[in-house]
Amino acid sequence: MDKSSNLTGKMLIAMPAMRDPRFEQSVILVCAHSEDGAMGLVVNRPLPEIGFADLLTQLGIDVGEDALDIPVRFGGPVEPGRGFVLHRVPRDIQLGENRMRITDDLAMSTTRDILEDYARGHGPQPAMLALGYAGWGPGQLDSEILQNGWLTSDRGDEIIFGADNPGKWRAALKSLGIDPLMLSPSAGHA
């Protein structure tokens, strides 16, 4: 894989032919993509049955009066019990252990201390918590894209962090100038 095909920091938009219910009409932020495989977080599948404050309580984290309410989403089917906080980060901030810079201004954290920060009313914003992730083995994502499973687009913060989860798939397509009704489920090659 050459650098020009690295999708880290890009979004994947499921094509209409995607029939896997875990990914149908999903939008995924690609957090890492290399010749070893890819990892991403679904950004448009809320988990309404799991509140952020309840999750903090289950982890034994005291929830203060000023606690921030971070949206909790289904990040993907791999390791569904593991949490990933996706958040903005200033370009000049050095990230510590268990924090990964995705782009110049976007990072993913898996540390307890970031959850404790939100419980006390501060922490990087905007943010979302994803439970689980989507993963692909070497070459698998590239193959799925060639088979017309996904479209790729630049990242859109409103799509990632916004509250309109049901509308994010259409908004992601619209950002490419695509009407979902005009998409064909068949791949074509010239």
PDB file of N, CA and C in Angstrom, residues 47-64 67-75 79-86 109-112 114-116 118-119 128-132:
ATOM      1  N   LEU A  47     -25.974   4.072  21.075  1.00  0.00           N
ATOM      2  CA  LEU A  47     -26.357   3.002  22.000  1.00  0.00           C
ATOM      3  C   LEU A  47     -27.228   3.639  23.083  1.00  0.00           C
ATOM      4  N   PRO A  48     -28.517   3.888  22.767  1.00  0.00           N
ATOM      5  CA  PRO A  48     -29.372   4.631  23.700  1.00  0.00           C
ATOM      6  C   PRO A  48     -29.588   3.917  25.038  1.00  0.00           C
ATOM      7  N   GLU A  49     -29.392   2.615  25.047  1.00  0.00           N
ATOM      8  CA  GLU A  49     -29.595   1.868  26.289  1.00  0.00           C
ATOM      9  C   GLU A  49     -28.421   2.009  27.256  1.00  0.00           C
ATOM     10  N   ILE A  50     -27.339   2.654  26.793  1.00  0.00           N
ATOM     11  CA  ILE A  50     -26.161   2.843  27.637  1.00  0.00           C
ATOM     12  C   ILE A  50     -25.872   4.334  27.756  1.00  0.00           C
ATOM     13  N   GLY A  51     -26.125   4.893  28.933  1.00  0.00           N
ATOM     14  CA  GLY A  51     -25.821   6.298  29.176  1.00  0.00           C
ATOM     15  C   GLY A  51     -24.380   6.453  29.635  1.00  0.00           C
ATOM     16  N   PHE A  52     -23.783   7.595  29.298  1.00  0.00           N
ATOM     17  CA  PHE A  52     -22.390   7.838  29.656  1.00  0.00           C
ATOM     18  C   PHE A  52     -22.204   7.816  31.171  1.00  0.00           C
ATOM     19  N   ALA A  53     -23.088   8.468  31.922  1.00  0.00           N
ATOM     20  CA  ALA A  53     -22.973   8.500  33.381  1.00  0.00           C
ATOM     21  C   ALA A  53     -23.102   7.091  33.961  1.00  0.00           C
ATOM     22  N   ASP A  54     -24.012   6.295  33.422  1.00  0.00           N
ATOM     23  CA  ASP A  54     -24.160   4.909  33.893  1.00  0.00           C
ATOM     24  C   ASP A  54     -22.895   4.105  33.632  1.00  0.00           C
ATOM     25  N   LEU A  55     -22.303   4.321  32.481  1.00  0.00           N
ATOM     26  CA  LEU A  55     -21.073   3.624  32.133  1.00  0.00           C
ATOM     27  C   LEU A  55     -19.946   3.998  33.096  1.00  0.00           C
ATOM     28  N   LEU A  56     -19.838   5.301  33.399  1.00  0.00           N
ATOM     29  CA  LEU A  56     -18.830   5.749  34.352  1.00  0.00           C
ATOM     30  C   LEU A  56     -19.043   5.097  35.721  1.00  0.00           C
ATOM     31  N   THR A  57     -20.286   5.041  36.156  1.00  0.00           N
ATOM     32  CA  THR A  57     -20.615   4.418  37.448  1.00  0.00           C
ATOM     33  C   THR A  57     -20.217   2.946  37.447  1.00  0.00           C
ATOM     34  N   GLN A  58     -20.492   2.241  36.351  1.00  0.00           N
ATOM     35  CA  GLN A  58     -20.109   0.821  36.241  1.00  0.00           C
ATOM     36  C   GLN A  58     -18.609   0.642  36.335  1.00  0.00           C
ATOM     37  N   LEU A  59     -17.855   1.648  35.898  1.00  0.00           N
ATOM     38  CA  LEU A  59     -16.394   1.576  35.940  1.00  0.00           C
ATOM     39  C   LEU A  59     -15.838   2.064  37.278  1.00  0.00           C
ATOM     40  N   GLY A  60     -16.742   2.450  38.190  1.00  0.00           N
ATOM     41  CA  GLY A  60     -16.299   2.919  39.498  1.00  0.00           C
ATOM     42  C   GLY A  60     -15.758   4.335  39.493  1.00  0.00           C
ATOM     43  N   ILE A  61     -16.181   5.126  38.508  1.00  0.00           N
ATOM     44  CA  ILE A  61     -15.749   6.516  38.400  1.00  0.00           C
ATOM     45  C   ILE A  61     -16.864   7.398  38.962  1.00  0.00           C
ATOM     46  N   ASP A  62     -16.518   8.228  39.938  1.00  0.00           N
ATOM     47  CA  ASP A  62     -17.497   9.151  40.524  1.00  0.00           C
ATOM     48  C   ASP A  62     -17.915  10.182  39.493  1.00  0.00           C
ATOM     49  N   VAL A  63     -19.224  10.349  39.345  1.00  0.00           N
ATOM     50  CA  VAL A  63     -19.769  11.305  38.387  1.00  0.00           C
ATOM     51  C   VAL A  63     -20.105  12.581  39.143  1.00  0.00           C
ATOM     52  N   GLY A  64     -19.387  13.654  38.838  1.00  0.00           N
ATOM     53  CA  GLY A  64     -19.604  14.932  39.499  1.00  0.00           C
ATOM     54  C   GLY A  64     -20.806  15.678  38.946  1.00  0.00           C
ATOM     55  N   ALA A  67     -20.365  16.890  35.393  1.00  0.00           N
ATOM     56  CA  ALA A  67     -19.949  15.868  34.427  1.00  0.00           C
ATOM     57  C   ALA A  67     -20.481  16.173  33.035  1.00  0.00           C
ATOM     58  N   LEU A  68     -19.646  15.943  32.055  1.00  0.00           N
ATOM     59  CA  LEU A  68     -20.048  16.104  30.663  1.00  0.00           C
ATOM     60  C   LEU A  68     -20.772  14.840  30.214  1.00  0.00           C
ATOM     61  N   ASP A  69     -21.742  15.003  29.343  1.00  0.00           N
ATOM     62  CA  ASP A  69     -22.488  13.861  28.820  1.00  0.00           C
ATOM     63  C   ASP A  69     -22.001  13.587  27.400  1.00  0.00           C
ATOM     64  N   ILE A  70     -21.137  12.608  27.270  1.00  0.00           N
ATOM     65  CA  ILE A  70     -20.546  12.259  25.983  1.00  0.00           C
ATOM     66  C   ILE A  70     -21.435  11.204  25.314  1.00  0.00           C
ATOM     67  N   PRO A  71     -21.746  11.358  24.024  1.00  0.00           N
ATOM     68  CA  PRO A  71     -22.558  10.333  23.364  1.00  0.00           C
ATOM     69  C   PRO A  71     -21.823   8.992  23.320  1.00  0.00           C
ATOM     70  N   VAL A  72     -22.590   7.912  23.532  1.00  0.00           N
ATOM     71  CA  VAL A  72     -22.044   6.554  23.482  1.00  0.00           C
ATOM     72  C   VAL A  72     -22.579   5.899  22.219  1.00  0.00           C
ATOM     73  N   ARG A  73     -21.655   5.347  21.423  1.00  0.00           N
ATOM     74  CA  ARG A  73     -22.048   4.750  20.147  1.00  0.00           C
ATOM     75  C   ARG A  73     -21.460   3.352  19.985  1.00  0.00           C
ATOM     76  N   PHE A  74     -22.092   2.560  19.142  1.00  0.00           N
ATOM     77  CA  PHE A  74     -21.574   1.263  18.712  1.00  0.00           C
ATOM     78  C   PHE A  74     -20.423   1.551  17.767  1.00  0.00           C
ATOM     79  N   GLY A  75     -19.203   1.217  18.184  1.00  0.00           N
ATOM     80  CA  GLY A  75     -18.036   1.507  17.356  1.00  0.00           C
ATOM     81  C   GLY A  75     -17.751   0.426  16.337  1.00  0.00           C
ATOM     82  N   GLU A  79     -14.324  -6.503  19.841  1.00  0.00           N
ATOM     83  CA  GLU A  79     -14.126  -6.111  21.239  1.00  0.00           C
ATOM     84  C   GLU A  79     -15.192  -5.124  21.718  1.00  0.00           C
ATOM     85  N   PRO A  80     -16.468  -5.519  21.711  1.00  0.00           N
ATOM     86  CA  PRO A  80     -17.550  -4.590  22.067  1.00  0.00           C
ATOM     87  C   PRO A  80     -17.509  -4.099  23.516  1.00  0.00           C
ATOM     88  N   GLY A  81     -16.743  -4.726  24.372  1.00  0.00           N
ATOM     89  CA  GLY A  81     -16.622  -4.270  25.752  1.00  0.00           C
ATOM     90  C   GLY A  81     -15.514  -3.251  25.952  1.00  0.00           C
ATOM     91  N   ARG A  82     -14.798  -2.931  24.894  1.00  0.00           N
ATOM     92  CA  ARG A  82     -13.681  -1.990  24.995  1.00  0.00           C
ATOM     93  C   ARG A  82     -14.125  -0.617  24.498  1.00  0.00           C
ATOM     94  N   GLY A  83     -13.758   0.434  25.244  1.00  0.00           N
ATOM     95  CA  GLY A  83     -14.173   1.783  24.897  1.00  0.00           C
ATOM     96  C   GLY A  83     -13.058   2.596  24.273  1.00  0.00           C
ATOM     97  N   PHE A  84     -13.445   3.424  23.323  1.00  0.00           N
ATOM     98  CA  PHE A  84     -12.526   4.311  22.618  1.00  0.00           C
ATOM     99  C   PHE A  84     -13.136   5.710  22.630  1.00  0.00           C
ATOM    100  N   VAL A  85     -12.427   6.680  23.185  1.00  0.00           N
ATOM    101  CA  VAL A  85     -12.901   8.063  23.170  1.00  0.00           C
ATOM    102  C   VAL A  85     -12.263   8.755  21.972  1.00  0.00           C
ATOM    103  N   LEU A  86     -13.110   9.210  21.079  1.00  0.00           N
ATOM    104  CA  LEU A  86     -12.674   9.953  19.902  1.00  0.00           C
ATOM    105  C   LEU A  86     -12.881  11.427  20.215  1.00  0.00           C
ATOM    106  N   SER A 109      -8.450   8.031  22.434  1.00  0.00           N
ATOM    107  CA  SER A 109      -7.874   7.691  23.730  1.00  0.00           C
ATOM    108  C   SER A 109      -8.568   6.481  24.317  1.00  0.00           C
ATOM    109  N   THR A 110      -7.793   5.654  24.991  1.00  0.00           N
ATOM    110  CA  THR A 110      -8.353   4.469  25.646  1.00  0.00           C
ATOM    111  C   THR A 110      -8.004   4.449  27.130  1.00  0.00           C
ATOM    112  N   THR A 111      -7.723   5.621  27.681  1.00  0.00           N
ATOM    113  CA  THR A 111      -7.283   5.681  29.070  1.00  0.00           C
ATOM    114  C   THR A 111      -8.434   6.017  30.014  1.00  0.00           C
ATOM    115  N   ARG A 112      -8.330   5.525  31.217  1.00  0.00           N
ATOM    116  CA  ARG A 112      -9.328   5.806  32.249  1.00  0.00           C
ATOM    117  C   ARG A 112      -9.308   7.286  32.639  1.00  0.00           C
ATOM    118  N   ILE A 114      -9.039   9.974  30.910  1.00  0.00           N
ATOM    119  CA  ILE A 114      -9.873  10.860  30.087  1.00  0.00           C
ATOM    120  C   ILE A 114     -11.333  10.738  30.515  1.00  0.00           C
ATOM    121  N   LEU A 115     -11.761   9.535  30.898  1.00  0.00           N
ATOM    122  CA  LEU A 115     -13.132   9.350  31.395  1.00  0.00           C
ATOM    123  C   LEU A 115     -13.317  10.086  32.717  1.00  0.00           C
ATOM    124  N   GLU A 116     -12.297  10.037  33.564  1.00  0.00           N
ATOM    125  CA  GLU A 116     -12.354  10.760  34.838  1.00  0.00           C
ATOM    126  C   GLU A 116     -12.430  12.266  34.604  1.00  0.00           C
ATOM    127  N   TYR A 118     -13.892  13.770  32.027  1.00  0.00           N
ATOM    128  CA  TYR A 118     -15.276  14.051  31.636  1.00  0.00           C
ATOM    129  C   TYR A 118     -16.207  13.974  32.848  1.00  0.00           C
ATOM    130  N   ALA A 119     -15.945  13.031  33.754  1.00  0.00           N
ATOM    131  CA  ALA A 119     -16.774  12.891  34.958  1.00  0.00           C
ATOM    132  C   ALA A 119     -16.665  14.123  35.854  1.00  0.00           C
ATOM    133  N   MET A 128     -16.798  11.701  21.522  1.00  0.00           N
ATOM    134  CA  MET A 128     -17.772  10.612  21.555  1.00  0.00           C
ATOM    135  C   MET A 128     -17.067   9.381  22.087  1.00  0.00           C
ATOM    136  N   LEU A 129     -17.817   8.493  22.711  1.00  0.00           N
ATOM    137  CA  LEU A 129     -17.283   7.231  23.205  1.00  0.00           C
ATOM    138  C   LEU A 129     -17.852   6.115  22.347  1.00  0.00           C
ATOM    139  N   ALA A 130     -16.978   5.311  21.781  1.00  0.00           N
ATOM    140  CA  ALA A 130     -17.398   4.173  20.962  1.00  0.00           C
ATOM    141  C   ALA A 130     -17.077   2.890  21.719  1.00  0.00           C
ATOM    142  N   LEU A 131     -18.035   1.984  21.766  1.00  0.00           N
ATOM    143  CA  LEU A 131     -17.806   0.662  22.343  1.00  0.00           C
ATOM    144  C   LEU A 131     -17.595  -0.311  21.193  1.00  0.00           C
ATOM    145  N   GLY A 132     -16.416  -0.916  21.155  1.00  0.00           N
ATOM    146  CA  GLY A 132     -16.035  -1.802  20.060  1.00  0.00           C
ATOM    147  C   GLY A 132     -15.469  -1.014  18.897  1.00  0.00           C
TER     148      GLY A 132
END
